[in-house]
Amino acid sequence: CQALPKNFLFQLLGLSIATLSTVTHYRLHFTTISDISLESNSYRVIHHTAFYFGICLSMTLILAALLSSTATVRESQCLTAMGFFCFALAFCGLLPAACWRYTRSTEVQDSMMDVYDLVYEEVRRNTSSIRRHELTAIHEAFLCCGKHSPFGDTANVERKTCPPGQARGVGQDCLQEIQNFLKKHMELVSTLLGVTIGFTIYGMILTSFLWFSIHFSSNLDRKGKYILR
């Protein structure tokens, strides 16, 4: 029974991962870039993959917690083994995610900045009115205004696409703002990944101990055979 409060923590952790994945997927900053990005840009793939991975991971952790709780109450070796398998499955998914976070995390930043650069330069060349609306949407989402361009004066672009109060000199450079926003978001993701990996390892140890306790009838007085004399 002492494992039940700990299993609640696993469920809470799973809900936290699901909440972060949903917020990341539907947050205006990310959806604006995703809707604009081209098929050749990797951002849209990363955007959807991160969402589905987070949801699957959260469901796996919640299922592992429920199986462990039920196994503790019913003293079932089968349910305990299934709980251990769910924790191990989550751990196997977390390791590649953590490696990707620390080796290829700049890919997200680069792809988002590439989208902005493409839209900005097309608006500067007056090639598409649709791009002007897309650039305005990015400026409104990130509360930024334009960028430092080596190709000439950008005041005309900023005057048409920047939100009120975000003119050059007041608003921030959008490329810098994208970097700052992603840095804060990735710090939150890294923290949650680290906590999840730690709790997943703890969950595997806990379910292993529970399985051996049930198997050897350790501290389970109810499972003995009684003979009336």
Coordinates of C-alpha atoms in Angstrom, one line a residue:
C1 CA 0.0 0.0 0.0
Q2 CA 2.9 2.3 0.5
A3 CA 3.5 2.2 -3.3
L4 CA 0.1 3.8 -4.0
P5 CA 1.1 7.4 -3.3
K6 CA 4.2 6.9 -5.4
N7 CA 2.0 5.6 -8.3
F8 CA 0.0 8.8 -8.0
L9 CA 3.1 10.7 -8.7
F10 CA 3.7 8.7 -11.9
Q11 CA 0.2 9.5 -13.0
L12 CA 0.7 13.2 -12.2
L13 CA 4.0 13.1 -14.2
G14 CA 2.2 11.5 -17.2
L15 CA -0.5 14.2 -17.1
S16 CA 2.2 16.9 -17.0
I17 CA 3.9 15.4 -20.1
A18 CA 0.5 15.3 -21.9
T19 CA -0.2 18.9 -20.9
L20 CA 3.2 20.1 -22.1
S21 CA 2.8 18.2 -25.4
T22 CA -0.6 19.6 -26.0
V23 CA 0.4 23.2 -25.2
T24 CA 3.4 22.9 -27.4
H25 CA 1.4 21.5 -30.3
Y26 CA -1.4 24.0 -30.1
R27 CA 0.4 27.1 -28.8
L28 CA 0.2 30.0 -31.2
H29 CA 4.0 30.4 -31.6
F30 CA 4.4 26.9 -32.9
T31 CA 1.2 26.5 -34.9
T32 CA 1.9 29.8 -36.8
I33 CA 5.3 28.5 -38.0
S34 CA 3.9 25.0 -38.7
D35 CA 1.1 26.3 -40.9
I36 CA 3.6 28.4 -42.9
S37 CA 6.5 26.0 -43.2
L38 CA 7.1 24.3 -46.6
E39 CA 7.3 20.5 -47.1
S40 CA 11.0 20.8 -47.6
N41 CA 11.4 22.3 -44.1
S42 CA 11.8 19.8 -41.3
Y43 CA 9.9 21.8 -38.7
R44 CA 6.4 20.5 -39.4
V45 CA 7.6 16.9 -39.0
I46 CA 9.3 17.7 -35.7
H47 CA 6.2 19.6 -34.5
H48 CA 3.9 16.6 -35.1
T49 CA 6.4 14.0 -34.0
A50 CA 7.0 15.7 -30.7
F51 CA 3.3 15.9 -30.0
Y52 CA 2.5 12.2 -30.7
F53 CA 5.6 11.1 -28.8
G54 CA 4.6 13.1 -25.7
I55 CA 1.1 11.7 -25.8
C56 CA 2.3 8.1 -26.2
L57 CA 4.8 8.6 -23.4
S58 CA 2.2 10.1 -21.0
M59 CA -0.2 7.2 -21.7
T60 CA 2.5 4.7 -21.1
L61 CA 3.5 6.2 -17.7
I62 CA -0.2 6.4 -16.6
L63 CA -0.8 2.8 -17.6
A64 CA 2.4 1.7 -15.8
A65 CA 1.2 3.5 -12.6
L66 CA -2.3 2.0 -12.8
L67 CA -0.9 -1.5 -13.4
S68 CA 1.5 -1.1 -10.5
S69 CA -1.3 0.1 -8.2
T70 CA -3.5 -2.8 -9.1
A71 CA -0.6 -5.3 -8.8
T72 CA 0.1 -4.0 -5.3
V73 CA -3.5 -4.4 -4.2
R74 CA -4.1 -7.8 -5.8
E75 CA -0.5 -9.1 -5.3
S76 CA -0.4 -10.2 -9.0
Q77 CA 2.9 -11.1 -10.6
C78 CA 1.5 -10.8 -14.0
L79 CA 0.3 -7.2 -13.5
T80 CA 3.6 -6.3 -11.9
A81 CA 5.5 -7.7 -14.9
M82 CA 3.3 -5.6 -17.2
G83 CA 3.9 -2.5 -15.1
F84 CA 7.7 -3.1 -15.3
F85 CA 7.4 -3.6 -19.1
C86 CA 5.6 -0.2 -19.4
F87 CA 8.2 1.6 -17.4
A88 CA 11.0 -0.1 -19.5
L89 CA 9.2 0.9 -22.7
A90 CA 9.0 4.5 -21.5
F91 CA 12.6 4.5 -20.5
C92 CA 13.6 3.2 -24.0
G93 CA 11.7 6.0 -25.6
L94 CA 13.1 8.7 -23.2
L95 CA 16.8 7.9 -23.9
P96 CA 16.7 8.7 -27.7
A97 CA 14.6 11.8 -26.9
A98 CA 17.2 13.0 -24.4
C99 CA 20.0 12.3 -26.8
W100 CA 18.1 14.2 -29.6
R101 CA 17.5 17.1 -27.2
Y102 CA 21.2 17.6 -26.5
T103 CA 22.6 16.7 -29.9
R104 CA 20.1 18.1 -32.4
S105 CA 18.0 20.6 -30.5
T106 CA 19.3 23.4 -32.7
E107 CA 17.5 21.8 -35.6
V108 CA 14.2 23.2 -34.3
Q109 CA 15.6 26.7 -33.9
D110 CA 17.2 26.6 -37.4
S111 CA 14.0 25.4 -39.1
M112 CA 11.9 28.0 -37.4
M113 CA 14.3 30.8 -38.3
D114 CA 14.5 29.4 -41.9
V115 CA 10.7 29.8 -42.2
Y116 CA 10.8 33.3 -40.9
D117 CA 13.7 34.2 -43.3
L118 CA 11.8 32.8 -46.3
V119 CA 8.6 34.7 -45.5
Y120 CA 10.4 37.9 -44.7
E121 CA 12.5 38.0 -47.9
E122 CA 9.5 37.2 -50.1
V123 CA 7.5 40.0 -48.5
R124 CA 10.5 42.3 -49.0
R125 CA 10.5 41.5 -52.7
N126 CA 6.8 42.0 -52.9
T127 CA 6.2 38.5 -54.4
S128 CA 3.1 37.5 -52.5
S129 CA 0.3 39.2 -50.6
I130 CA -0.4 36.0 -48.7
R131 CA 3.2 36.0 -47.4
R132 CA 2.5 39.5 -46.0
H133 CA -0.4 38.2 -43.9
E134 CA 1.8 35.3 -42.7
L135 CA 4.6 37.6 -41.7
T136 CA 2.1 39.7 -39.8
A137 CA 0.9 36.6 -38.0
I138 CA 4.4 35.7 -36.9
H139 CA 5.1 39.3 -35.7
E140 CA 1.9 39.2 -33.6
A141 CA 2.6 35.7 -32.2
F142 CA 6.1 36.5 -31.1
L143 CA 5.5 40.2 -30.4
C144 CA 8.5 41.2 -32.5
C145 CA 9.3 43.3 -35.5
G146 CA 11.4 42.5 -38.5
K147 CA 15.1 41.6 -38.6
H148 CA 18.4 43.1 -39.5
S149 CA 18.7 42.4 -43.2
P150 CA 21.9 42.9 -45.3
F151 CA 19.8 43.4 -48.5
G152 CA 18.7 47.0 -47.9
D153 CA 16.1 49.1 -46.1
T154 CA 13.4 47.1 -44.3
A155 CA 11.4 49.9 -42.9
N156 CA 8.7 49.5 -45.5
V157 CA 8.2 45.8 -44.6
E158 CA 8.1 46.5 -40.9
R159 CA 5.6 49.3 -41.4
K160 CA 3.2 47.0 -43.1
T161 CA 3.6 43.9 -41.1
C162 CA 4.6 44.9 -37.5
P163 CA 1.8 45.1 -34.8
P164 CA 1.2 48.5 -33.3
G165 CA 3.8 49.6 -30.8
Q166 CA 6.4 47.1 -32.2
A167 CA 8.2 49.4 -34.8
R168 CA 11.9 49.3 -35.2
G169 CA 13.6 50.6 -32.1
V170 CA 10.8 49.4 -29.9
G171 CA 10.1 45.9 -31.0
Q172 CA 12.7 43.1 -30.8
D173 CA 14.4 41.5 -33.7
C174 CA 12.3 38.4 -34.6
L175 CA 15.2 36.1 -35.1
Q176 CA 16.5 36.9 -31.6
E177 CA 13.0 36.6 -30.2
I178 CA 12.6 33.2 -31.7
Q179 CA 15.9 32.1 -30.1
N180 CA 15.0 33.4 -26.7
F181 CA 11.5 31.8 -26.8
L182 CA 12.9 28.4 -27.8
K183 CA 15.7 28.6 -25.2
K184 CA 13.1 29.0 -22.4
H185 CA 10.9 26.3 -23.8
M186 CA 13.7 23.8 -24.3
E187 CA 14.8 24.4 -20.7
L188 CA 11.4 23.4 -19.5
V189 CA 11.5 20.3 -21.8
S190 CA 14.9 19.3 -20.5
T191 CA 13.8 19.6 -16.9
L192 CA 10.7 17.4 -17.5
L193 CA 12.8 14.9 -19.4
G194 CA 15.3 14.6 -16.6
V195 CA 12.6 14.2 -14.0
T196 CA 10.8 11.6 -16.1
I197 CA 13.9 9.6 -16.7
G198 CA 14.7 9.5 -12.9
F199 CA 11.1 8.5 -12.0
T200 CA 11.0 5.9 -14.7
I201 CA 14.2 4.2 -13.4
Y202 CA 12.7 4.4 -9.9
G203 CA 9.5 2.8 -11.3
M204 CA 11.4 -0.1 -12.8
I205 CA 13.3 -0.7 -9.5
L206 CA 10.0 -0.5 -7.6
T207 CA 8.1 -3.0 -9.8
S208 CA 11.1 -5.3 -9.8
F209 CA 11.2 -5.3 -6.0
L210 CA 7.4 -5.8 -5.9
W211 CA 7.6 -8.8 -8.3
F212 CA 10.3 -10.5 -6.2
S213 CA 8.4 -9.8 -3.0
I214 CA 5.3 -11.4 -4.4
H215 CA 7.2 -14.3 -5.9
F216 CA 9.0 -15.2 -2.7
S217 CA 6.0 -14.3 -0.5
S218 CA 8.1 -11.7 1.4
N219 CA 6.1 -9.8 3.9
L220 CA 2.8 -11.2 2.5
D221 CA 1.4 -13.2 5.4
R222 CA -1.9 -13.7 3.7
K223 CA -0.4 -16.0 1.1
G224 CA 0.5 -18.8 3.4
K225 CA -1.3 -22.1 3.9
Y226 CA -3.1 -22.7 7.1
I227 CA -3.8 -26.1 8.7
L228 CA -6.3 -26.4 11.5
R229 CA -5.2 -28.7 14.3

